[in-house]
CSV table of C-alpha atoms in Angstrom, one decimal:
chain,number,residue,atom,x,y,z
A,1,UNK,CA,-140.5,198.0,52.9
A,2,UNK,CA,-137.5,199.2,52.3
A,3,UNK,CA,-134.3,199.9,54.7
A,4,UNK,CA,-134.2,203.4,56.5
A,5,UNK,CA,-130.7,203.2,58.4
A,6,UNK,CA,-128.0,204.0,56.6
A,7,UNK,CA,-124.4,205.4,57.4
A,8,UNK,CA,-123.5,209.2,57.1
A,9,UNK,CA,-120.9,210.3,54.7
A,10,UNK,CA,-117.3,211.1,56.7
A,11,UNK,CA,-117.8,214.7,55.6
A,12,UNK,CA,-121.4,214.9,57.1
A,13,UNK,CA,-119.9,213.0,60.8
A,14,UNK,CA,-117.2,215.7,60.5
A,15,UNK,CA,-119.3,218.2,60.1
A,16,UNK,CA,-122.1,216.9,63.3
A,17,UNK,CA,-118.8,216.0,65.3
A,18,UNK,CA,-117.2,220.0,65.2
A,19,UNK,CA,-120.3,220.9,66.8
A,20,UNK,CA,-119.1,220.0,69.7
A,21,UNK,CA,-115.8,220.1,69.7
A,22,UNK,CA,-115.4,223.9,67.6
A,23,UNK,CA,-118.1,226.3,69.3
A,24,UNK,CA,-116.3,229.4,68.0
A,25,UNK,CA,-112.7,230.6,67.1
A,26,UNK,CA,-111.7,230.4,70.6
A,27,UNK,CA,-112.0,226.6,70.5
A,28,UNK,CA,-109.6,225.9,67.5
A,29,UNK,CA,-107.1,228.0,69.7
A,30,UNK,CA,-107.2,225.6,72.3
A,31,UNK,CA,-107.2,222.8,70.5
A,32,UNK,CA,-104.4,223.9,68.4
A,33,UNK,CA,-102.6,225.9,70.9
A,34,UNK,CA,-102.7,222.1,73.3
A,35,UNK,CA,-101.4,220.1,70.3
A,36,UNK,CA,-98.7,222.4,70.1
A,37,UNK,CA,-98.1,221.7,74.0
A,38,UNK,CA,-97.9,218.4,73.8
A,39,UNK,CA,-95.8,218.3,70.6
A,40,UNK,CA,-93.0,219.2,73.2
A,41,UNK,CA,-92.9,223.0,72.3
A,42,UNK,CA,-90.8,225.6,73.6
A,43,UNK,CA,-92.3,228.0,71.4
A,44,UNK,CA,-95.8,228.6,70.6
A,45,UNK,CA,-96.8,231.6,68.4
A,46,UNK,CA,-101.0,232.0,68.1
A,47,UNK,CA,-101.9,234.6,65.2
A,48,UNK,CA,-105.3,236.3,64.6
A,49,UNK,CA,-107.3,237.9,62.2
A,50,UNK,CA,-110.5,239.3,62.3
A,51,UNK,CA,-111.2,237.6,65.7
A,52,UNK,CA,-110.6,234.2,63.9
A,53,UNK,CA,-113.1,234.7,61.5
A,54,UNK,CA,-110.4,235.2,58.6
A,55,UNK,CA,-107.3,233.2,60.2
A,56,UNK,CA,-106.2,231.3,63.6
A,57,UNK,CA,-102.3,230.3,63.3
A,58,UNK,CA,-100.3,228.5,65.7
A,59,UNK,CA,-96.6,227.7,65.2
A,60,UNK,CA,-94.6,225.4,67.4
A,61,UNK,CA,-90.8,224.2,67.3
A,62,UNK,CA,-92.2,221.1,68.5
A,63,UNK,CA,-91.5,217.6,67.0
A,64,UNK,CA,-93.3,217.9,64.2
A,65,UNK,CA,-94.7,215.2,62.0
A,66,UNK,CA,-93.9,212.6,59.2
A,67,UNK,CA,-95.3,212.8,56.4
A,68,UNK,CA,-97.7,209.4,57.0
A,69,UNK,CA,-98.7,211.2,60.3
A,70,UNK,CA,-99.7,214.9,59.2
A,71,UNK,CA,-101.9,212.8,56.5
A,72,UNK,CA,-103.6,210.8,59.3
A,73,UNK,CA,-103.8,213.6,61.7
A,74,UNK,CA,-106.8,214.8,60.0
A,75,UNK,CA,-108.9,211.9,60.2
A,76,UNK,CA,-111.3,210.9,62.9
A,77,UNK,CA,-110.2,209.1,65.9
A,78,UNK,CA,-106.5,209.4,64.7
A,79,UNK,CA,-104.2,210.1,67.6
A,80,UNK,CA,-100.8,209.6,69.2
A,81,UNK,CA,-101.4,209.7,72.7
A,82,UNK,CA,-103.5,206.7,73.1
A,83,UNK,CA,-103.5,203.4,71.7
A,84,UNK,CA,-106.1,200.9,74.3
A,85,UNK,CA,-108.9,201.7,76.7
A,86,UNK,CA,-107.1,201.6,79.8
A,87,UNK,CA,-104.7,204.5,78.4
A,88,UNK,CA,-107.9,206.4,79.2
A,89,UNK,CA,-106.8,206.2,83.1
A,90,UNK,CA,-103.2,207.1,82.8
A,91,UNK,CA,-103.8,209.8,80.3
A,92,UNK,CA,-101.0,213.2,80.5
A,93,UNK,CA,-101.3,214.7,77.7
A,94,UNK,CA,-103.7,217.7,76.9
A,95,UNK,CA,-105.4,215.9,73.8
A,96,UNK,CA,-106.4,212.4,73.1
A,97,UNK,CA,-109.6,212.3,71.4
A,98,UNK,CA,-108.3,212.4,67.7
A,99,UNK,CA,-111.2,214.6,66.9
A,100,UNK,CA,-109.7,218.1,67.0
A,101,UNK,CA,-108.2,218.3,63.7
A,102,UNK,CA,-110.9,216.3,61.8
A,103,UNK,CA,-113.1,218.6,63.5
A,104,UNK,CA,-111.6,221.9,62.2
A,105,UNK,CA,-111.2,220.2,58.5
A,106,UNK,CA,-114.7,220.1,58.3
A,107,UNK,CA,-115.4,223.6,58.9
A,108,UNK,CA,-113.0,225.5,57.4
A,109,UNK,CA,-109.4,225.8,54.8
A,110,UNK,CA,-107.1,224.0,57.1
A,111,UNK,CA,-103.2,224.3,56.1
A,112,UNK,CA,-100.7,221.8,57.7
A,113,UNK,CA,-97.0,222.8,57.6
A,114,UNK,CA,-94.9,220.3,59.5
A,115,UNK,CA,-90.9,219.0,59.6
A,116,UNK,CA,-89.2,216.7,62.0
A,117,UNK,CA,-86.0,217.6,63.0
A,118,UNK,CA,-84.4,214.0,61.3
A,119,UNK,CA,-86.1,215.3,58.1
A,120,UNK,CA,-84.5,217.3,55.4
A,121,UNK,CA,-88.5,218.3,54.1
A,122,UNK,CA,-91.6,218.8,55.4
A,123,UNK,CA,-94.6,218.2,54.5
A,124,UNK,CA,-97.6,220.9,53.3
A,125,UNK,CA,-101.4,219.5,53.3
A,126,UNK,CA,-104.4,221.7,52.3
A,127,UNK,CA,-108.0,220.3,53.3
A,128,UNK,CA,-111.3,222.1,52.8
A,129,UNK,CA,-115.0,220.3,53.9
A,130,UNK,CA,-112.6,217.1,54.9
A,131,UNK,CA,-111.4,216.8,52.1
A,132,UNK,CA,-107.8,216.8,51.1
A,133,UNK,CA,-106.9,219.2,47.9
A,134,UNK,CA,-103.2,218.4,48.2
A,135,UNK,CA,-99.9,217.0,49.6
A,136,UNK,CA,-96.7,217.8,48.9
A,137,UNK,CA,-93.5,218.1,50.4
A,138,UNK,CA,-92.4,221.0,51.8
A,139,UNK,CA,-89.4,223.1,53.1
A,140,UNK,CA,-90.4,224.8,56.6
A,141,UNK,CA,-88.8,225.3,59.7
A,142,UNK,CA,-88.5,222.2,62.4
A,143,UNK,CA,-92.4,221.8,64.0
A,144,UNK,CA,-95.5,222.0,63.0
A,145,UNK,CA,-97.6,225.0,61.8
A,146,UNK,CA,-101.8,224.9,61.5
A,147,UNK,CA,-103.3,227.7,59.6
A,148,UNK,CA,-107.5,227.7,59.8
A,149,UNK,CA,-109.3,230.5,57.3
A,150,UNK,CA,-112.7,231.4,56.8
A,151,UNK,CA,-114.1,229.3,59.7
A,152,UNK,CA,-117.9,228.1,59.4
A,153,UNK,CA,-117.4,228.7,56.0
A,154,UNK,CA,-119.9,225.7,54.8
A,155,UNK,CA,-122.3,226.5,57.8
A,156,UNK,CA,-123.3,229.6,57.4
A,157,UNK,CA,-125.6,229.0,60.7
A,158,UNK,CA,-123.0,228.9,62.9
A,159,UNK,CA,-121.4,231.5,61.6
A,160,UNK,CA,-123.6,234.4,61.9
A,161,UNK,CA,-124.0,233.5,65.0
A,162,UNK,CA,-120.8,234.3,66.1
A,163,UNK,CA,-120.8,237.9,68.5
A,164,UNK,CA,-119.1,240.9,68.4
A,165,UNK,CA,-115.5,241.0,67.2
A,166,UNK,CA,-114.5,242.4,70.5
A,167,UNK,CA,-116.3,239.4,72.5
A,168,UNK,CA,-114.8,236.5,70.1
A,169,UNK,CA,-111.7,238.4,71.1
A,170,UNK,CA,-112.2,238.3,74.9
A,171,UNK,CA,-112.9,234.5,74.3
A,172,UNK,CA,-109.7,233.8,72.4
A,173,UNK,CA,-107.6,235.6,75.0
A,174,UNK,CA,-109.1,233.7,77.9
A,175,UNK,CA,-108.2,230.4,76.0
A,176,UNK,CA,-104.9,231.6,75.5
A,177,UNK,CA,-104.4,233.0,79.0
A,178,UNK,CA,-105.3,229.4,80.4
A,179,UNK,CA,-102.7,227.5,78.1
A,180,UNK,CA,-100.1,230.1,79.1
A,181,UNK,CA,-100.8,230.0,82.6
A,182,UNK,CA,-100.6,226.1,82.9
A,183,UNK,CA,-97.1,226.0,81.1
A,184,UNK,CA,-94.9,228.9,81.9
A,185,UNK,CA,-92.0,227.0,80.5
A,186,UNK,CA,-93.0,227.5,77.4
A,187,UNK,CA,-92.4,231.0,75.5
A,188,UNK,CA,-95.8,232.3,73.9
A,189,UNK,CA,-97.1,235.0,71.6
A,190,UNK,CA,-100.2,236.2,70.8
A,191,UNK,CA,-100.6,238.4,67.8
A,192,UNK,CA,-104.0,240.1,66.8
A,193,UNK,CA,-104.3,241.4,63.0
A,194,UNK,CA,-100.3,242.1,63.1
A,195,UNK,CA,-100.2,243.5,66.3
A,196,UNK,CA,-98.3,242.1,69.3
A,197,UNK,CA,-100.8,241.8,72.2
A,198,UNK,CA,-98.2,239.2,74.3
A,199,UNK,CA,-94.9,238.7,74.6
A,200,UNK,CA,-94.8,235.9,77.1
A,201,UNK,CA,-90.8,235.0,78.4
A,202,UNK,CA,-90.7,231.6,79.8
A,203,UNK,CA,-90.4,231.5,83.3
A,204,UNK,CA,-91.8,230.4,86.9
A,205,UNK,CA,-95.6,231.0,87.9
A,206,UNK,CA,-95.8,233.7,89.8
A,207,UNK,CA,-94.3,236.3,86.6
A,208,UNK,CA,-96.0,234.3,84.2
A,209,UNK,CA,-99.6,235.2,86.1
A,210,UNK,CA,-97.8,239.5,86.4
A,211,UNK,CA,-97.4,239.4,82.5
A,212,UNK,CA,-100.4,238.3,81.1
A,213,UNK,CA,-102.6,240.5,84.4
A,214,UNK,CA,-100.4,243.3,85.2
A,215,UNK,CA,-97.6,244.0,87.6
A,216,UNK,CA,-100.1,245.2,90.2
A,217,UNK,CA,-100.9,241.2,90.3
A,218,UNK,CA,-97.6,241.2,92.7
A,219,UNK,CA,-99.1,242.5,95.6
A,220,UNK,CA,-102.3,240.8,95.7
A,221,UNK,CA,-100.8,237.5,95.5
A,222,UNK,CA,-100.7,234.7,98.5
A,223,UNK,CA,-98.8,231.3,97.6
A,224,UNK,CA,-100.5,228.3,98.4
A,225,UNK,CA,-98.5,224.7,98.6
A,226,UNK,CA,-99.9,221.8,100.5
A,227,UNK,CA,-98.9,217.5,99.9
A,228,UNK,CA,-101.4,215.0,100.9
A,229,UNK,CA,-101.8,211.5,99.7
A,230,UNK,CA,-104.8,212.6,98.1
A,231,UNK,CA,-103.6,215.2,95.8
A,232,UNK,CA,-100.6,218.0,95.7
A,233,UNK,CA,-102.2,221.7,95.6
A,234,UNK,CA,-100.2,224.7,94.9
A,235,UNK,CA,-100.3,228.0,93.1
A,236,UNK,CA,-101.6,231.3,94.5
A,237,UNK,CA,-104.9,232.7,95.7
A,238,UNK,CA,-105.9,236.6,95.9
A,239,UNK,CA,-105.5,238.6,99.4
A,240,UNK,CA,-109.0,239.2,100.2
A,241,UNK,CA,-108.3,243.2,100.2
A,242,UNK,CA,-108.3,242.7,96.4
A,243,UNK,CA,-111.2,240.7,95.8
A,244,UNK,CA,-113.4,241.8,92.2
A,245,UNK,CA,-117.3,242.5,91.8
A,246,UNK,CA,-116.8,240.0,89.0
A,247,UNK,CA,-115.5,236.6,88.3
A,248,UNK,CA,-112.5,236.8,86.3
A,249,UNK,CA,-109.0,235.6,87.4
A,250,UNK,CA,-110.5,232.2,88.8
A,251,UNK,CA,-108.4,229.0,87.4
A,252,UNK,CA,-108.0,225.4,88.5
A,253,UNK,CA,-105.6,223.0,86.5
A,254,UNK,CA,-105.3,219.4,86.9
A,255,UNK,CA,-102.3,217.5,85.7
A,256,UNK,CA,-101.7,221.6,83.7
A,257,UNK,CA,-105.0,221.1,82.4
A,258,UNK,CA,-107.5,223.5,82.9
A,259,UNK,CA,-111.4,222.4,84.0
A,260,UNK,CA,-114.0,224.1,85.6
A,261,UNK,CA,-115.5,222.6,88.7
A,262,UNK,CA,-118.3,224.5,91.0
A,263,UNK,CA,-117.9,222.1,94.2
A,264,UNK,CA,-114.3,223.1,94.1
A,265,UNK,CA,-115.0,226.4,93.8
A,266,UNK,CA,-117.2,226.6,96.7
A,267,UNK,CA,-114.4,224.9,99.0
A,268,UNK,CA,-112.5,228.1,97.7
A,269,UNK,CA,-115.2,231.0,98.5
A,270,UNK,CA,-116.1,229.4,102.0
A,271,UNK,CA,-112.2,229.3,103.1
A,272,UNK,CA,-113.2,232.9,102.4
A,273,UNK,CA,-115.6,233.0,104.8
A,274,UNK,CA,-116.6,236.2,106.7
A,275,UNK,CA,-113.4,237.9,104.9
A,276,UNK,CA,-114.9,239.3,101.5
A,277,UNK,CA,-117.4,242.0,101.5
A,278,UNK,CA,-121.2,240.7,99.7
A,279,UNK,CA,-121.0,239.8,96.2
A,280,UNK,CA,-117.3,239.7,95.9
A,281,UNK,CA,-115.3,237.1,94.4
A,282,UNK,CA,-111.4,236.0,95.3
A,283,UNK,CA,-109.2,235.4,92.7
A,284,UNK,CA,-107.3,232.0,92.6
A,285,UNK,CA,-104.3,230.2,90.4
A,286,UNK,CA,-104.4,226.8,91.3
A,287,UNK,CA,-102.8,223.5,90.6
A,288,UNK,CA,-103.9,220.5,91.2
A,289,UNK,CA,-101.0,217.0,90.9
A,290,UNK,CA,-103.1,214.0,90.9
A,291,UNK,CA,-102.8,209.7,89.5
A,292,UNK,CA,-104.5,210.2,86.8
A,293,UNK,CA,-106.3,207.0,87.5
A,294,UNK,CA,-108.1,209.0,90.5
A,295,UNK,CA,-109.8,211.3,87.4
A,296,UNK,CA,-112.4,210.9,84.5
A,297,UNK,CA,-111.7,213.7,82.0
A,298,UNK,CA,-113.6,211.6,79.2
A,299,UNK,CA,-116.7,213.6,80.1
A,300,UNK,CA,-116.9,216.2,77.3
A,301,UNK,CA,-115.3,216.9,74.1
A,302,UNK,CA,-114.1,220.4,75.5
A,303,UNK,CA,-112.4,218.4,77.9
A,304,UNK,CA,-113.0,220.9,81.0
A,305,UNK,CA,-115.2,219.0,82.8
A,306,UNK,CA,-113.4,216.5,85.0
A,307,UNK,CA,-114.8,213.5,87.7
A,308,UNK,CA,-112.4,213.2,91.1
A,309,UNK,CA,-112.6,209.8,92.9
A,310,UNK,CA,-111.6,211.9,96.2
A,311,UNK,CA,-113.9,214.8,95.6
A,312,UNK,CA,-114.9,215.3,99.6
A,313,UNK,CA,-111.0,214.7,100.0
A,314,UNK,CA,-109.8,216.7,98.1
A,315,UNK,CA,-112.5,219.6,99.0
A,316,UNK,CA,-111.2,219.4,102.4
A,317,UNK,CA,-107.8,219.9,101.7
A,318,UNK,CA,-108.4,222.7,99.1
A,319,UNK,CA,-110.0,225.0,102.0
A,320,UNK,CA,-107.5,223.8,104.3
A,321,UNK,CA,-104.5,225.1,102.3
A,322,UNK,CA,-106.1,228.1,101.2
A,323,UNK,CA,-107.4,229.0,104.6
A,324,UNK,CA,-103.8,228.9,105.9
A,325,UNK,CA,-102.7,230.9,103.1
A,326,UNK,CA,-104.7,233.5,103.6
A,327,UNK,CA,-103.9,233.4,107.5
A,328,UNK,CA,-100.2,234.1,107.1
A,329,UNK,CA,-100.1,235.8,104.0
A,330,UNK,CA,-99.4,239.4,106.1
A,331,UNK,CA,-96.4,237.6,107.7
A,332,UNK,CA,-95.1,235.8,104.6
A,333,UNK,CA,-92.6,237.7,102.7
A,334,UNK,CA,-93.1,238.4,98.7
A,335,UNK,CA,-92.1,235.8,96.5
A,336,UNK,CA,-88.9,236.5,93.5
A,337,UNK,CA,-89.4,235.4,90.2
A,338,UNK,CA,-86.9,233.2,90.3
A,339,UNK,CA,-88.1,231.3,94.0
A,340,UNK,CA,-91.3,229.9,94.9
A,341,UNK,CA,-91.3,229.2,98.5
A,342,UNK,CA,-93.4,226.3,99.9
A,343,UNK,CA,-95.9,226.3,102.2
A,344,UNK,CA,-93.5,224.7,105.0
A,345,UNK,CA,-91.4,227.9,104.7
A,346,UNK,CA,-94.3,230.2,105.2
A,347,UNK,CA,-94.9,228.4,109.0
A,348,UNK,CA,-91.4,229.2,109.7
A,349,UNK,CA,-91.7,232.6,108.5
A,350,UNK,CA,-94.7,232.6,111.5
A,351,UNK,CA,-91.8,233.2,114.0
A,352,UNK,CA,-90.0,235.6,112.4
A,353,UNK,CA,-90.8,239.5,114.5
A,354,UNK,CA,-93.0,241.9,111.9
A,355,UNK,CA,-94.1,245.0,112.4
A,356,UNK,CA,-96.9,246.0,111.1
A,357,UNK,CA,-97.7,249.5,109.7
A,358,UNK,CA,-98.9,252.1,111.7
A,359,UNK,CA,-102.9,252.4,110.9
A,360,UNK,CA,-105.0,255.1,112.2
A,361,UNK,CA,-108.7,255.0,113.0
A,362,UNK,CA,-111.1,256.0,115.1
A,363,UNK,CA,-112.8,254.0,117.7
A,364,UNK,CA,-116.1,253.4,115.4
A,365,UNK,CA,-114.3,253.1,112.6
A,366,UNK,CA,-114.9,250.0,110.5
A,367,UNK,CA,-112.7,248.8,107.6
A,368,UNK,CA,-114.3,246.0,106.3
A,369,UNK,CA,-117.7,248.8,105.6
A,370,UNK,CA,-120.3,246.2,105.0
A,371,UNK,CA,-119.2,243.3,106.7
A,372,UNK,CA,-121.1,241.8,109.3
A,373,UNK,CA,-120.9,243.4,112.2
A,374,UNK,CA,-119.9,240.2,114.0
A,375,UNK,CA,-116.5,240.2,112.8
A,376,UNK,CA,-115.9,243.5,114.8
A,377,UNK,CA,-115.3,242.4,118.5
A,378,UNK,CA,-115.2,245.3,121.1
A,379,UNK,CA,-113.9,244.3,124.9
A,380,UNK,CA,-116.6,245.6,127.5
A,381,UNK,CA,-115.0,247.8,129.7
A,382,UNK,CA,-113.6,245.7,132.5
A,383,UNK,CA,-112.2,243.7,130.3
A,384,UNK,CA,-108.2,242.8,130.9
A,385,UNK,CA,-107.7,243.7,127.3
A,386,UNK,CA,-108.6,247.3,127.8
A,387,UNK,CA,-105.5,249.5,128.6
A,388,UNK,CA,-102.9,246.8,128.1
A,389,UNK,CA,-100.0,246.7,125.2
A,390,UNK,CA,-98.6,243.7,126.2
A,391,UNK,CA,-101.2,241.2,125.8
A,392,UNK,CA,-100.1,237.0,125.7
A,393,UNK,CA,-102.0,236.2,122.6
A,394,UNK,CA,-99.8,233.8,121.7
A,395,UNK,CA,-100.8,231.3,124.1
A,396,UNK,CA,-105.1,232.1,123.1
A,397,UNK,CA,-103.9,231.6,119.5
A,398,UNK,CA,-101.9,228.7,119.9
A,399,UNK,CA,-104.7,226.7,122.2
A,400,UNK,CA,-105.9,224.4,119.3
A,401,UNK,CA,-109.5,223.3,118.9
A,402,UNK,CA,-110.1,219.6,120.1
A,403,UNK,CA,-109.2,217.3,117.5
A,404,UNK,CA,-107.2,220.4,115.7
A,405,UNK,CA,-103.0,220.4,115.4
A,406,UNK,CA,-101.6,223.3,117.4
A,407,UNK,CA,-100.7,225.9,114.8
A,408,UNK,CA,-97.7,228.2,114.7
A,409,UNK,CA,-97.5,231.3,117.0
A,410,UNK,CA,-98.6,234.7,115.6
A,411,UNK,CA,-97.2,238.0,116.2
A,412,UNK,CA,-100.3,240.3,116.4
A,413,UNK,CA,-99.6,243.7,116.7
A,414,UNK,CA,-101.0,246.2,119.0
A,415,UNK,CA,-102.0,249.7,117.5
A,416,UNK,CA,-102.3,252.7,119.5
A,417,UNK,CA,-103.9,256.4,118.3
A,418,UNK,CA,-103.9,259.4,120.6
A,419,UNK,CA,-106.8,261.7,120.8
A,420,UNK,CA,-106.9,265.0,122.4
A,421,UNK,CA,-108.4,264.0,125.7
A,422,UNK,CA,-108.5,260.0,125.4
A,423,UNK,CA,-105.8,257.5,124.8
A,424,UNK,CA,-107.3,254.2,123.1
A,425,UNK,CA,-105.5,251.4,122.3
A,426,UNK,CA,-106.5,249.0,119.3
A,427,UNK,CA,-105.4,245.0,118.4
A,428,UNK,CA,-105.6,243.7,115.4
A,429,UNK,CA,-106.1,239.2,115.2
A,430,UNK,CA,-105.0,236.8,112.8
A,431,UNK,CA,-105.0,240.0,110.5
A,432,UNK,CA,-109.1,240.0,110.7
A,433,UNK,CA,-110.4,241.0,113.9
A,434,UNK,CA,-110.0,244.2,115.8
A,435,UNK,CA,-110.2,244.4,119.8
A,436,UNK,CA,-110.5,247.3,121.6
C-alpha cells in the first residue's frame, strides 16, 4: 500500500494561505497600506483601478528595502518585526505574520519597487502565481512601492464572486479610513481611477476624523481621555443628539490598531443608556494604550480580532469615561486643531458659569419623541421646585452615591417661557432630564 501524505507545492500553500489572508481588494489595501506604516512612512499614497480588480498601489517614503530583503519579502513566514515566540507578547507593529506579501504573489502580478536611502539603486521584482519572473536593479525614489494587477487572476472562483464595483469601493475606503484614522501623522492619499478622492494633511485627531467625514463631524464630537493602570482610553465619542439609524462611524484601535470587539461595544451603547432614541447607534473614535503583553492579537490572519487579559477591567473603565464624556460635553468647550484637551481639563471646565440657550417649549412638549417616558420627570404640584428660579442643585448633584467619588458641580440652567395667561418655569439636569 502505498503512501497517501505528501507535501503541497509552495505555490498551491500560497494559494490555500491568501484565502485567508486576501478576501477581496480591500484586504491587500490593508495589508499594504500597514506595511507602508510600519516602514516609518510619512507619506502613503493608495491608487485604484477598477475597484482593485485591475490595480491596487501603495507608495511610501518609508525605509525601503535591500535588495536581499524585497527578494525574501515575498516568501512565507518572512518578516522583520519578529524574530522568537515571545516577540508575539511585546508585538507594536501592524504586521508580523510574514504572510501578506506571499499571500498577494499567489493571486495576482505583484510589482516591488523599493530604495533605501544609503542606496544609490533600487531594486524592481516582478512575481506572478509565486513565482518570481525577474529582478533587477532599479532607479526609484527612496521607499518602497507595491503594485498588484489583475487580482484573483488564477482563481477565477474568487473572482467572480467579487460585488458590485461601487461595494468593493465602499470596502476599500473603510480600510483606508481606519489606517488613516489610527495615524494622523502620516500624510495620505487615496486616488480612484485618476481621480483624487482624499487629500489627507498630517495632523492631530480630531481634523483628521473632519477630513475624511465632513466638517459637520465638528459639532457632534465629545473628547474622551481617561489613565488607569489597566489601560489609557482616549479619542472621541458622538453627542447623543447626532446618533445614526446605522452603524457606521464606530472604531476601536489598540496600540493604533484597529479590531473589532462586540463586549466593548456594548460597554459603549449602555453608557448610552436611556439617552438614544430605539434603534440608534452612537458614533465613537476610540483608542485604546495597552502592554502589549496584556493582549493576544494572534487570533486571525485579518488580525482584527484581539483577546484582553483585563476585559471586565477595562469594560468598566470604557463606560466610565464615556459616561463622563457625555455628561459634560454641553459645558466643555470645542476643541482646536492644534489642542486636544484632556479629560482633567474638562472637570475644571465644570466650574466655569455657561449659559445655556434660550429653548422654547410647551409644557407637554417632549424632545427626546420616543423615549421612554421615564426620562421626563414632572414635579407634582406642591412640589418646592414649582415656582422657583433659584434652585440649590448643586448640592443634589454633588451628593455622591455610597461607594461613588463626589463629582464636580454642575451649572444647570433654569428655562422660563411665558404664556398668555400662565407663567411656567422649566429645568433642565445633567443636560437630560427636564423638571417642571
Amino acid at each position: 500500500m502505498t503512501d497517501v501524505i505528501k507535501l503541497l507545492p509552495d505555490a498551491v500553500a500560497n494559494q490555500i494561505a491568501a484565502g485567508e489572508v486576501v478576501q477581496r481588494p480591500a484586504s491587500v489595501v490593508k495589508e499594504l497600506m500597514e506595511n507602508a506604516i510600519d516602514a516609518g512612512a510619512a507619506h502613503v499614497r493608495l491608487l485604484v483601478k477598477d475597484a482593485g480588480r485591475t490595480l491596487i498601489q501603495v507608495i511610501d517614503d518609508g525605509k525601503g528595502m535591500s535588495e536581499t530583503d524585497a527578494r525574501l519579502s515575498i516568501e512565507r513566514h518572512a518578516t522583520s518585526k519578529i524574530s522568537s515566540a515571545a516577540d508575539l507578547f511585546a508585538i507594536k507593529s501592524m504586521g508580523f505574520r510574514g504572510e501578506a506579501l506571499a499571500s498577494i504573489a499567489a493571486i495576482a502580478h505583484m510589482e516591488i519597487k523599493t530604495r533605501r536611502s544609503d542606496q544609490e539603486l533600487g531594486t524592481q521584482i516582478c512575481a506572478e502565481g509565486s513565482l518570481v519572473k525577474s529582478q533587477k536593479p532599479v532607479q526609484t525614489p527612496k521607499g518602497t512601492s507595491v503594485s498588484v494587477k489583475n487580482l484573483f487572476y488564477n482563481i477565477p472562483a474568487r473572482r467572480n464572486f467579487l460585488k458590485s464595483r461601487q461595494i468593493e469601493m465602499r470596502h476599500i475606503v473603510e480600510e483606508f479610513n481606519r489606517v488613516a484614522l489610527a495615524n494622523p501623522q502620516v500624510k495620505m492619499e487615496l486616488h480612484d481611477d485618476n481621480s483624487s478622492r482624499y487629500q489627507l494633511p498630517k495632523g492631530v485627531m480630531k481634523q483628521r476624523i473632519i477630513s475624511l467625514l465632513g466638517k459637520n463631524m465638528e459639532q457632534k464630537l465629545v473628547p474622551v481621555k481617561v489613565e488607569t493602570a489597566l489601560a489609557d482610553i482616549y479619542g472621541f465619542t458622538g453627542k447623543p443628539e447626532f446618533a445614526k439609524k446605522t452603524r457606521g462611524e464606530q472604531y476601536f484601535f489598540v496600540n493604533n490598531r484597529f479590531f473589532k470587539h462586540p463586549y466593548f461595544h456594548h460597554a459603549v451603547e449602555n453608557a448610552y443608556s436611556q439617552l438614544l432614541p430605539e434603534k440608534s447607534f452612537p458614533s465613537y473614535f476610540l483608542f485604546f494604550q495597552i502592554d502589549p503583553a496584556r493582549i493576544d492579537i494572534n487570533i486571525h490572519p485579518t488580525k482584527t480580532e484581539v483577546n484582553f487579559v483585563d476585559g471586565q477591567g477595562i469594560y468598566a473603565v470604557l463606560r466610565s469615561a464615556v459616561r463622563k464624556a457625555l455628561g459634560s460635553h454641553n459645558l466643555t468647550p470645542s476643541l482646536d486643531f492644534d489642542t486636544e484637551q484632556s479629560f482633567s481639563s474638562q472637570a475644571s471646565s465644570a466650574h466655569r458659569p455657561v449659559r445655556s440657550p434660550e429653548v422654547k417649549m410647551t409644557p407637554g412638549y417632549n424632545p427626546f419623541e420616543q423615549q421612554d417616558a421615564g426620562r421626563m420627570r414632572s414635579s407634582p404640584p406642591h412640589s418646592p421646585v414649582a415656582g422657583r428660579k433659584n434652585v440649590d442643585w448643586q448640592a443634589l448633584y454633588n451628593s455622591p452615591s455610597p461607594g461613588e467619588p463626589q463629582s464636580q458641580p454642575i451649572d444647570n440652567t433654569l428655562i422660563t417661557k411665558e404664556n398668555e395667561n400662565e407663567k411656567a418655569y422649566f429645568l433642565q439636569l445633567h443636560g437630560e432630564y427636564i423638571a417642571s
